[in-house]
Amino acid sequence: QVQLVESGGGLVQAGGSLRLSCAASGRTFSSYAMGWFRQAPGKDREFVATITGSGGRTYYADSVKGRFTVSRDNAKNTVYLQMNSLKPEDTAVYYCAAPPVPSYTITLTGYVYWGQGTQVTVSS
């Protein structure tokens, strides 16, 4: 059973930075893509970023492109989301997710394993 545990959320002022981590267990981590999603109050969960198993390819939502960076350390079974130049509209619960197959996807339904989420709050 795949388990995902996020950490690193918190309260930050607009323009600040945070780094989220997601520790994975339960299967060969490096063989699978990983994704980050977020859900703001009253809104649907939305795609943020994804990274291939090797870390060689990444893809971002337009809303975070140029500000967020997804990376992974396969030796530590951990994926990261570095968030810079944060804006109040980035406020949400952030989730890491893993697909059932190795290939990456940006669609919500392409992921079956989810972490518990970590709150990110950006004050203006």
mmCIF file of N, CA and C in Angstrom:
data_model
loop_
_atom_site.group_PDB
_atom_site.id
_atom_site.type_symbol
_atom_site.label_atom_id
_atom_site.label_comp_id
_atom_site.label_asym_id
_atom_site.label_seq_id
_atom_site.Cartn_x
_atom_site.Cartn_y
_atom_site.Cartn_z
ATOM 1 N N GLN A 1 0.841 -1.189 0.000
ATOM 2 C CA GLN A 1 0.000 0.000 0.000
ATOM 3 C C GLN A 1 0.878 1.240 0.000
ATOM 4 N N VAL A 2 0.619 2.133 -0.925
ATOM 5 C CA VAL A 2 1.394 3.366 -1.022
ATOM 6 C C VAL A 2 0.921 4.340 0.046
ATOM 7 N N GLN A 3 1.873 4.908 0.746
ATOM 8 C CA GLN A 3 1.567 5.935 1.741
ATOM 9 C C GLN A 3 2.334 7.202 1.416
ATOM 10 N N LEU A 4 1.654 8.331 1.560
ATOM 11 C CA LEU A 4 2.243 9.640 1.270
ATOM 12 C C LEU A 4 2.017 10.547 2.467
ATOM 13 N N VAL A 5 3.068 11.198 2.918
ATOM 14 C CA VAL A 5 2.968 12.081 4.070
ATOM 15 C C VAL A 5 3.601 13.426 3.721
ATOM 16 N N GLU A 6 2.771 14.471 3.687
ATOM 17 C CA GLU A 6 3.270 15.823 3.378
ATOM 18 C C GLU A 6 3.692 16.542 4.649
ATOM 19 N N SER A 7 4.580 17.496 4.473
ATOM 20 C CA SER A 7 4.991 18.383 5.566
ATOM 21 C C SER A 7 5.501 19.679 4.959
ATOM 22 N N GLY A 8 5.631 20.697 5.816
ATOM 23 C CA GLY A 8 6.237 21.937 5.365
ATOM 24 C C GLY A 8 5.296 23.101 5.165
ATOM 25 N N GLY A 9 4.011 22.886 5.330
ATOM 26 C CA GLY A 9 3.079 23.989 5.177
ATOM 27 C C GLY A 9 3.192 24.984 6.321
ATOM 28 N N GLY A 10 2.475 26.096 6.188
ATOM 29 C CA GLY A 10 2.494 27.097 7.240
ATOM 30 C C GLY A 10 1.942 28.418 6.771
ATOM 31 N N LEU A 11 2.189 29.439 7.575
ATOM 32 C CA LEU A 11 1.731 30.797 7.296
ATOM 33 C C LEU A 11 2.921 31.625 6.829
ATOM 34 N N VAL A 12 2.746 32.314 5.719
ATOM 35 C CA VAL A 12 3.825 33.132 5.170
ATOM 36 C C VAL A 12 3.230 34.400 4.574
ATOM 37 N N GLN A 13 4.008 35.463 4.570
ATOM 38 C CA GLN A 13 3.550 36.710 3.968
ATOM 39 C C GLN A 13 3.691 36.646 2.451
ATOM 40 N N ALA A 14 2.879 37.422 1.774
ATOM 41 C CA ALA A 14 2.975 37.510 0.319
ATOM 42 C C ALA A 14 4.404 37.868 -0.083
ATOM 43 N N GLY A 15 4.876 37.181 -1.106
ATOM 44 C CA GLY A 15 6.248 37.377 -1.560
ATOM 45 C C GLY A 15 7.238 36.419 -0.936
ATOM 46 N N GLY A 16 6.798 35.700 0.087
ATOM 47 C CA GLY A 16 7.669 34.765 0.778
ATOM 48 C C GLY A 16 7.754 33.412 0.102
ATOM 49 N N SER A 17 8.453 32.492 0.770
ATOM 50 C CA SER A 17 8.687 31.166 0.217
ATOM 51 C C SER A 17 8.387 30.080 1.241
ATOM 52 N N LEU A 18 8.044 28.921 0.726
ATOM 53 C CA LEU A 18 7.879 27.716 1.529
ATOM 54 C C LEU A 18 8.340 26.538 0.694
ATOM 55 N N ARG A 19 8.802 25.478 1.367
ATOM 56 C CA ARG A 19 9.105 24.237 0.673
ATOM 57 C C ARG A 19 8.303 23.118 1.303
ATOM 58 N N LEU A 20 7.501 22.474 0.483
ATOM 59 C CA LEU A 20 6.732 21.318 0.927
ATOM 60 C C LEU A 20 7.505 20.045 0.602
ATOM 61 N N SER A 21 7.345 19.067 1.466
ATOM 62 C CA SER A 21 7.949 17.755 1.252
ATOM 63 C C SER A 21 6.860 16.698 1.295
ATOM 64 N N CYS A 22 7.098 15.623 0.577
ATOM 65 C CA CYS A 22 6.170 14.493 0.598
ATOM 66 C C CYS A 22 7.002 13.220 0.625
ATOM 67 N N ALA A 23 6.916 12.504 1.723
ATOM 68 C CA ALA A 23 7.637 11.248 1.869
ATOM 69 C C ALA A 23 6.738 10.091 1.446
ATOM 70 N N ALA A 24 7.261 9.240 0.587
ATOM 71 C CA ALA A 24 6.473 8.137 0.038
ATOM 72 C C ALA A 24 7.029 6.795 0.494
ATOM 73 N N SER A 25 6.140 5.828 0.593
ATOM 74 C CA SER A 25 6.548 4.463 0.929
ATOM 75 C C SER A 25 5.560 3.489 0.297
ATOM 76 N N GLY A 26 5.986 2.243 0.172
ATOM 77 C CA GLY A 26 5.071 1.216 -0.278
ATOM 78 C C GLY A 26 5.330 0.655 -1.656
ATOM 79 N N ARG A 27 6.196 1.311 -2.441
ATOM 80 C CA ARG A 27 6.556 0.762 -3.740
ATOM 81 C C ARG A 27 7.849 1.410 -4.198
ATOM 82 N N THR A 28 8.352 0.975 -5.356
ATOM 83 C CA THR A 28 9.607 1.526 -5.857
ATOM 84 C C THR A 28 9.387 2.960 -6.304
ATOM 85 N N PHE A 29 9.807 3.884 -5.476
ATOM 86 C CA PHE A 29 9.506 5.307 -5.650
ATOM 87 C C PHE A 29 9.980 5.838 -6.993
ATOM 88 N N SER A 30 11.177 5.498 -7.384
ATOM 89 C CA SER A 30 11.771 6.083 -8.584
ATOM 90 C C SER A 30 11.104 5.633 -9.875
ATOM 91 N N SER A 31 10.260 4.648 -9.820
ATOM 92 C CA SER A 31 9.603 4.154 -11.026
ATOM 93 C C SER A 31 8.353 4.937 -11.395
ATOM 94 N N TYR A 32 7.906 5.810 -10.515
ATOM 95 C CA TYR A 32 6.609 6.452 -10.706
ATOM 96 C C TYR A 32 6.713 7.970 -10.670
ATOM 97 N N ALA A 33 5.901 8.587 -11.508
ATOM 98 C CA ALA A 33 5.731 10.030 -11.423
ATOM 99 C C ALA A 33 5.048 10.399 -10.109
ATOM 100 N N MET A 34 5.164 11.664 -9.759
ATOM 101 C CA MET A 34 4.484 12.197 -8.580
ATOM 102 C C MET A 34 3.858 13.535 -8.951
ATOM 103 N N GLY A 35 2.783 13.866 -8.246
ATOM 104 C CA GLY A 35 2.115 15.129 -8.539
ATOM 105 C C GLY A 35 1.796 15.911 -7.282
ATOM 106 N N TRP A 36 1.595 17.196 -7.473
ATOM 107 C CA TRP A 36 1.118 18.093 -6.412
ATOM 108 C C TRP A 36 -0.184 18.736 -6.877
ATOM 109 N N PHE A 37 -1.132 18.789 -5.976
ATOM 110 C CA PHE A 37 -2.415 19.430 -6.212
ATOM 111 C C PHE A 37 -2.707 20.356 -5.044
ATOM 112 N N ARG A 38 -3.706 21.216 -5.202
ATOM 113 C CA ARG A 38 -4.129 22.077 -4.102
ATOM 114 C C ARG A 38 -5.630 22.300 -4.163
ATOM 115 N N GLN A 39 -6.176 22.603 -3.005
ATOM 116 C CA GLN A 39 -7.608 22.870 -2.920
ATOM 117 C C GLN A 39 -7.841 24.035 -1.976
ATOM 118 N N ALA A 40 -8.368 25.112 -2.535
ATOM 119 C CA ALA A 40 -8.710 26.291 -1.750
ATOM 120 C C ALA A 40 -10.137 26.144 -1.231
ATOM 121 N N PRO A 41 -10.485 26.855 -0.167
ATOM 122 C CA PRO A 41 -11.844 26.761 0.385
ATOM 123 C C PRO A 41 -12.898 27.077 -0.662
ATOM 124 N N GLY A 42 -13.874 26.196 -0.788
ATOM 125 C CA GLY A 42 -14.964 26.416 -1.715
ATOM 126 C C GLY A 42 -14.645 26.159 -3.173
ATOM 127 N N LYS A 43 -13.438 25.666 -3.433
ATOM 128 C CA LYS A 43 -13.033 25.420 -4.825
ATOM 129 C C LYS A 43 -12.683 23.949 -5.038
ATOM 130 N N ASP A 44 -12.641 23.554 -6.294
ATOM 131 C CA ASP A 44 -12.246 22.199 -6.630
ATOM 132 C C ASP A 44 -10.742 22.018 -6.455
ATOM 133 N N ARG A 45 -10.352 20.777 -6.241
ATOM 134 C CA ARG A 45 -8.930 20.470 -6.191
ATOM 135 C C ARG A 45 -8.352 20.662 -7.591
ATOM 136 N N GLU A 46 -7.165 21.301 -7.645
ATOM 137 C CA GLU A 46 -6.578 21.600 -8.939
ATOM 138 C C GLU A 46 -5.129 21.162 -9.019
ATOM 139 N N PHE A 47 -4.717 20.875 -10.230
ATOM 140 C CA PHE A 47 -3.352 20.458 -10.492
ATOM 141 C C PHE A 47 -2.380 21.606 -10.271
ATOM 142 N N VAL A 48 -1.219 21.288 -9.708
ATOM 143 C CA VAL A 48 -0.164 22.285 -9.499
ATOM 144 C C VAL A 48 1.088 21.918 -10.302
ATOM 145 N N ALA A 49 1.595 20.703 -10.105
ATOM 146 C CA ALA A 49 2.842 20.301 -10.768
ATOM 147 C C ALA A 49 2.968 18.793 -10.754
ATOM 148 N N THR A 50 3.771 18.294 -11.694
ATOM 149 C CA THR A 50 4.071 16.874 -11.716
ATOM 150 C C THR A 50 5.506 16.669 -12.177
ATOM 151 N N ILE A 51 6.070 15.538 -11.808
ATOM 152 C CA ILE A 51 7.458 15.226 -12.140
ATOM 153 C C ILE A 51 7.557 13.745 -12.460
ATOM 154 N N THR A 52 8.342 13.419 -13.469
ATOM 155 C CA THR A 52 8.516 12.019 -13.843
ATOM 156 C C THR A 52 9.347 11.275 -12.788
ATOM 157 N N GLY A 53 9.358 9.956 -12.906
ATOM 158 C CA GLY A 53 10.059 9.139 -11.923
ATOM 159 C C GLY A 53 11.545 9.446 -11.826
ATOM 160 N N SER A 54 12.157 9.709 -12.961
ATOM 161 C CA SER A 54 13.586 10.032 -12.973
ATOM 162 C C SER A 54 13.858 11.465 -12.568
ATOM 163 N N GLY A 55 12.821 12.284 -12.576
ATOM 164 C CA GLY A 55 12.988 13.706 -12.304
ATOM 165 C C GLY A 55 13.366 14.510 -13.527
ATOM 166 N N GLY A 56 13.428 13.861 -14.690
ATOM 167 C CA GLY A 56 13.897 14.539 -15.871
ATOM 168 C C GLY A 56 12.887 15.438 -16.550
ATOM 169 N N ARG A 57 11.623 15.253 -16.256
ATOM 170 C CA ARG A 57 10.596 16.095 -16.864
ATOM 171 C C ARG A 57 9.643 16.582 -15.797
ATOM 172 N N THR A 58 9.259 17.843 -15.941
ATOM 173 C CA THR A 58 8.304 18.449 -15.035
ATOM 174 C C THR A 58 7.255 19.197 -15.841
ATOM 175 N N TYR A 59 6.116 19.432 -15.208
ATOM 176 C CA TYR A 59 5.043 20.175 -15.856
ATOM 177 C C TYR A 59 4.302 20.946 -14.782
ATOM 178 N N TYR A 60 3.921 22.190 -15.101
ATOM 179 C CA TYR A 60 3.309 23.079 -14.115
ATOM 180 C C TYR A 60 2.005 23.672 -14.627
ATOM 181 N N ALA A 61 1.137 23.973 -13.690
ATOM 182 C CA ALA A 61 -0.026 24.783 -14.005
ATOM 183 C C ALA A 61 0.447 26.194 -14.357
ATOM 184 N N ASP A 62 -0.272 26.838 -15.243
ATOM 185 C CA ASP A 62 0.121 28.188 -15.652
ATOM 186 C C ASP A 62 0.176 29.147 -14.463
ATOM 187 N N SER A 63 -0.688 28.935 -13.490
ATOM 188 C CA SER A 63 -0.788 29.846 -12.349
ATOM 189 C C SER A 63 0.453 29.832 -11.460
ATOM 190 N N VAL A 64 1.267 28.784 -11.563
ATOM 191 C CA VAL A 64 2.447 28.685 -10.685
ATOM 192 C C VAL A 64 3.755 28.654 -11.471
ATOM 193 N N LYS A 65 3.659 28.602 -12.776
ATOM 194 C CA LYS A 65 4.861 28.497 -13.612
ATOM 195 C C LYS A 65 5.779 29.676 -13.361
ATOM 196 N N GLY A 66 7.053 29.391 -13.165
ATOM 197 C CA GLY A 66 8.031 30.438 -12.898
ATOM 198 C C GLY A 66 8.178 30.784 -11.434
ATOM 199 N N ARG A 67 7.252 30.313 -10.599
ATOM 200 C CA ARG A 67 7.323 30.580 -9.153
ATOM 201 C C ARG A 67 7.537 29.316 -8.340
ATOM 202 N N PHE A 68 6.987 28.217 -8.794
ATOM 203 C CA PHE A 68 7.082 26.944 -8.071
ATOM 204 C C PHE A 68 8.024 26.013 -8.816
ATOM 205 N N THR A 69 8.712 25.167 -8.062
ATOM 206 C CA THR A 69 9.593 24.161 -8.654
ATOM 207 C C THR A 69 9.369 22.824 -7.963
ATOM 208 N N VAL A 70 9.084 21.808 -8.752
ATOM 209 C CA VAL A 70 8.931 20.462 -8.213
ATOM 210 C C VAL A 70 10.234 19.701 -8.453
ATOM 211 N N SER A 71 10.646 18.940 -7.449
ATOM 212 C CA SER A 71 11.864 18.138 -7.561
ATOM 213 C C SER A 71 11.682 16.873 -6.720
ATOM 214 N N ARG A 72 12.634 15.971 -6.844
ATOM 215 C CA ARG A 72 12.544 14.745 -6.065
ATOM 216 C C ARG A 72 13.936 14.225 -5.745
ATOM 217 N N ASP A 73 14.005 13.503 -4.632
ATOM 218 C CA ASP A 73 15.227 12.820 -4.228
ATOM 219 C C ASP A 73 14.853 11.350 -4.101
ATOM 220 N N ASN A 74 15.183 10.571 -5.106
ATOM 221 C CA ASN A 74 14.771 9.171 -5.114
ATOM 222 C C ASN A 74 15.487 8.341 -4.052
ATOM 223 N N ALA A 75 16.637 8.794 -3.627
ATOM 224 C CA ALA A 75 17.335 8.088 -2.543
ATOM 225 C C ALA A 75 16.597 8.239 -1.221
ATOM 226 N N LYS A 76 15.829 9.314 -1.092
ATOM 227 C CA LYS A 76 15.078 9.578 0.140
ATOM 228 C C LYS A 76 13.580 9.316 -0.028
ATOM 229 N N ASN A 77 13.184 8.848 -1.205
ATOM 230 C CA ASN A 77 11.755 8.595 -1.477
ATOM 231 C C ASN A 77 10.903 9.824 -1.169
ATOM 232 N N THR A 78 11.400 10.978 -1.580
ATOM 233 C CA THR A 78 10.735 12.232 -1.232
ATOM 234 C C THR A 78 10.617 13.127 -2.463
ATOM 235 N N VAL A 79 9.463 13.769 -2.577
ATOM 236 C CA VAL A 79 9.248 14.782 -3.607
ATOM 237 C C VAL A 79 9.022 16.118 -2.912
ATOM 238 N N TYR A 80 9.481 17.178 -3.553
ATOM 239 C CA TYR A 80 9.427 18.521 -2.966
ATOM 240 C C TYR A 80 8.658 19.474 -3.864
ATOM 241 N N LEU A 81 8.126 20.505 -3.246
ATOM 242 C CA LEU A 81 7.548 21.615 -3.994
ATOM 243 C C LEU A 81 8.080 22.901 -3.384
ATOM 244 N N GLN A 82 9.002 23.531 -4.085
ATOM 245 C CA GLN A 82 9.538 24.819 -3.653
ATOM 246 C C GLN A 82 8.631 25.915 -4.191
ATOM 247 N N MET A 83 8.102 26.722 -3.291
ATOM 248 C CA MET A 83 7.152 27.760 -3.670
ATOM 249 C C MET A 83 7.743 29.119 -3.336
ATOM 250 N N ASN A 84 7.989 29.913 -4.346
ATOM 251 C CA ASN A 84 8.542 31.262 -4.181
ATOM 252 C C ASN A 84 7.534 32.302 -4.638
ATOM 253 N N SER A 85 7.777 33.530 -4.259
ATOM 254 C CA SER A 85 6.901 34.652 -4.655
ATOM 255 C C SER A 85 5.439 34.316 -4.402
ATOM 256 N N LEU A 86 5.168 33.821 -3.223
ATOM 257 C CA LEU A 86 3.817 33.379 -2.911
ATOM 258 C C LEU A 86 2.834 34.533 -2.896
ATOM 259 N N LYS A 87 1.614 34.218 -3.317
ATOM 260 C CA LYS A 87 0.540 35.190 -3.394
ATOM 261 C C LYS A 87 -0.620 34.720 -2.517
ATOM 262 N N PRO A 88 -1.466 35.643 -2.078
ATOM 263 C CA PRO A 88 -2.624 35.215 -1.275
ATOM 264 C C PRO A 88 -3.481 34.165 -1.981
ATOM 265 N N GLU A 89 -3.549 34.231 -3.290
ATOM 266 C CA GLU A 89 -4.359 33.244 -4.022
ATOM 267 C C GLU A 89 -3.726 31.851 -4.059
ATOM 268 N N ASP A 90 -2.524 31.717 -3.539
ATOM 269 C CA ASP A 90 -1.912 30.392 -3.392
ATOM 270 C C ASP A 90 -2.381 29.689 -2.122
ATOM 271 N N THR A 91 -3.131 30.404 -1.294
ATOM 272 C CA THR A 91 -3.637 29.808 -0.057
ATOM 273 C C THR A 91 -4.525 28.606 -0.368
ATOM 274 N N ALA A 92 -4.182 27.463 0.211
ATOM 275 C CA ALA A 92 -4.905 26.216 -0.063
ATOM 276 C C ALA A 92 -4.316 25.100 0.789
ATOM 277 N N VAL A 93 -5.006 23.973 0.792
ATOM 278 C CA VAL A 93 -4.412 22.736 1.286
ATOM 279 C C VAL A 93 -3.707 22.082 0.106
ATOM 280 N N TYR A 94 -2.442 21.759 0.300
ATOM 281 C CA TYR A 94 -1.634 21.166 -0.759
ATOM 282 C C TYR A 94 -1.497 19.662 -0.515
ATOM 283 N N TYR A 95 -1.704 18.910 -1.589
ATOM 284 C CA TYR A 95 -1.654 17.451 -1.520
ATOM 285 C C TYR A 95 -0.604 16.911 -2.479
ATOM 286 N N CYS A 96 0.147 15.931 -2.045
ATOM 287 C CA CYS A 96 0.926 15.185 -3.020
ATOM 288 C C CYS A 96 0.141 13.940 -3.387
ATOM 289 N N ALA A 97 0.424 13.440 -4.582
ATOM 290 C CA ALA A 97 -0.360 12.333 -5.107
ATOM 291 C C ALA A 97 0.510 11.456 -5.992
ATOM 292 N N ALA A 98 0.103 10.196 -6.100
ATOM 293 C CA ALA A 98 0.840 9.244 -6.921
ATOM 294 C C ALA A 98 -0.124 8.485 -7.820
ATOM 295 N N PRO A 99 0.272 8.273 -9.069
ATOM 296 C CA PRO A 99 -0.591 7.548 -10.000
ATOM 297 C C PRO A 99 -0.428 6.038 -9.846
ATOM 298 N N PRO A 100 -1.348 5.272 -10.398
ATOM 299 C CA PRO A 100 -1.239 3.812 -10.314
ATOM 300 C C PRO A 100 -0.252 3.240 -11.331
ATOM 301 N N VAL A 101 0.100 4.056 -12.351
ATOM 302 C CA VAL A 101 1.023 3.617 -13.380
ATOM 303 C C VAL A 101 2.209 4.574 -13.414
ATOM 304 N N PRO A 102 3.333 4.173 -14.017
ATOM 305 C CA PRO A 102 4.537 5.013 -13.954
ATOM 306 C C PRO A 102 4.416 6.371 -14.643
ATOM 307 N N SER A 103 3.660 6.484 -15.703
ATOM 308 C CA SER A 103 3.646 7.715 -16.488
ATOM 309 C C SER A 103 2.965 8.853 -15.752
ATOM 310 N N TYR A 104 3.371 10.093 -16.083
ATOM 311 C CA TYR A 104 2.815 11.230 -15.367
ATOM 312 C C TYR A 104 1.586 11.763 -16.085
ATOM 313 N N THR A 105 0.764 12.448 -15.319
ATOM 314 C CA THR A 105 -0.457 13.026 -15.837
ATOM 315 C C THR A 105 -0.791 14.272 -15.044
ATOM 316 N N ILE A 106 -1.562 15.169 -15.654
ATOM 317 C CA ILE A 106 -1.956 16.372 -14.948
ATOM 318 C C ILE A 106 -3.410 16.301 -14.509
ATOM 319 N N THR A 107 -4.075 15.196 -14.795
ATOM 320 C CA THR A 107 -5.494 15.099 -14.456
ATOM 321 C C THR A 107 -5.705 14.515 -13.070
ATOM 322 N N LEU A 108 -6.670 15.040 -12.374
ATOM 323 C CA LEU A 108 -6.987 14.607 -11.020
ATOM 324 C C LEU A 108 -7.274 13.112 -10.974
ATOM 325 N N THR A 109 -8.019 12.633 -11.949
ATOM 326 C CA THR A 109 -8.436 11.229 -11.950
ATOM 327 C C THR A 109 -7.291 10.278 -12.261
ATOM 328 N N GLY A 110 -6.162 10.826 -12.674
ATOM 329 C CA GLY A 110 -5.008 9.988 -12.958
ATOM 330 C C GLY A 110 -4.232 9.575 -11.734
ATOM 331 N N TYR A 111 -4.633 10.078 -10.568
ATOM 332 C CA TYR A 111 -3.937 9.788 -9.318
ATOM 333 C C TYR A 111 -4.871 9.035 -8.377
ATOM 334 N N VAL A 112 -4.327 8.000 -7.742
ATOM 335 C CA VAL A 112 -5.162 7.193 -6.849
ATOM 336 C C VAL A 112 -4.666 7.197 -5.412
ATOM 337 N N TYR A 113 -3.432 7.612 -5.221
ATOM 338 C CA TYR A 113 -2.878 7.665 -3.868
ATOM 339 C C TYR A 113 -2.684 9.131 -3.488
ATOM 340 N N TRP A 114 -3.146 9.472 -2.288
ATOM 341 C CA TRP A 114 -3.127 10.873 -1.839
ATOM 342 C C TRP A 114 -2.597 10.971 -0.421
ATOM 343 N N GLY A 115 -1.865 12.037 -0.168
ATOM 344 C CA GLY A 115 -1.473 12.343 1.191
ATOM 345 C C GLY A 115 -2.617 13.016 1.938
ATOM 346 N N GLN A 116 -2.355 13.354 3.190
ATOM 347 C CA GLN A 116 -3.389 13.945 4.036
ATOM 348 C C GLN A 116 -3.532 15.445 3.795
ATOM 349 N N GLY A 117 -2.563 16.040 3.134
ATOM 350 C CA GLY A 117 -2.598 17.465 2.842
ATOM 351 C C GLY A 117 -1.882 18.289 3.893
ATOM 352 N N THR A 118 -1.385 19.435 3.463
ATOM 353 C CA THR A 118 -0.743 20.378 4.367
ATOM 354 C C THR A 118 -1.221 21.784 4.020
ATOM 355 N N GLN A 119 -1.570 22.554 5.035
ATOM 356 C CA GLN A 119 -2.154 23.879 4.827
ATOM 357 C C GLN A 119 -1.065 24.903 4.522
ATOM 358 N N VAL A 120 -1.294 25.669 3.482
ATOM 359 C CA VAL A 120 -0.452 26.820 3.145
ATOM 360 C C VAL A 120 -1.338 28.059 3.166
ATOM 361 N N THR A 121 -0.955 29.028 3.974
ATOM 362 C CA THR A 121 -1.707 30.273 4.076
ATOM 363 C C THR A 121 -0.776 31.435 3.778
ATOM 364 N N VAL A 122 -1.156 32.250 2.803
ATOM 365 C CA VAL A 122 -0.358 33.399 2.398
ATOM 366 C C VAL A 122 -1.128 34.662 2.755
ATOM 367 N N SER A 123 -0.559 35.456 3.620
ATOM 368 C CA SER A 123 -1.224 36.685 4.050
ATOM 369 C C SER A 123 -0.780 37.848 3.176
ATOM 370 N N SER A 124 -1.695 38.792 3.007
ATOM 371 C CA SER A 124 -1.386 39.954 2.151
ATOM 372 C C SER A 124 -0.777 41.086 2.946
#
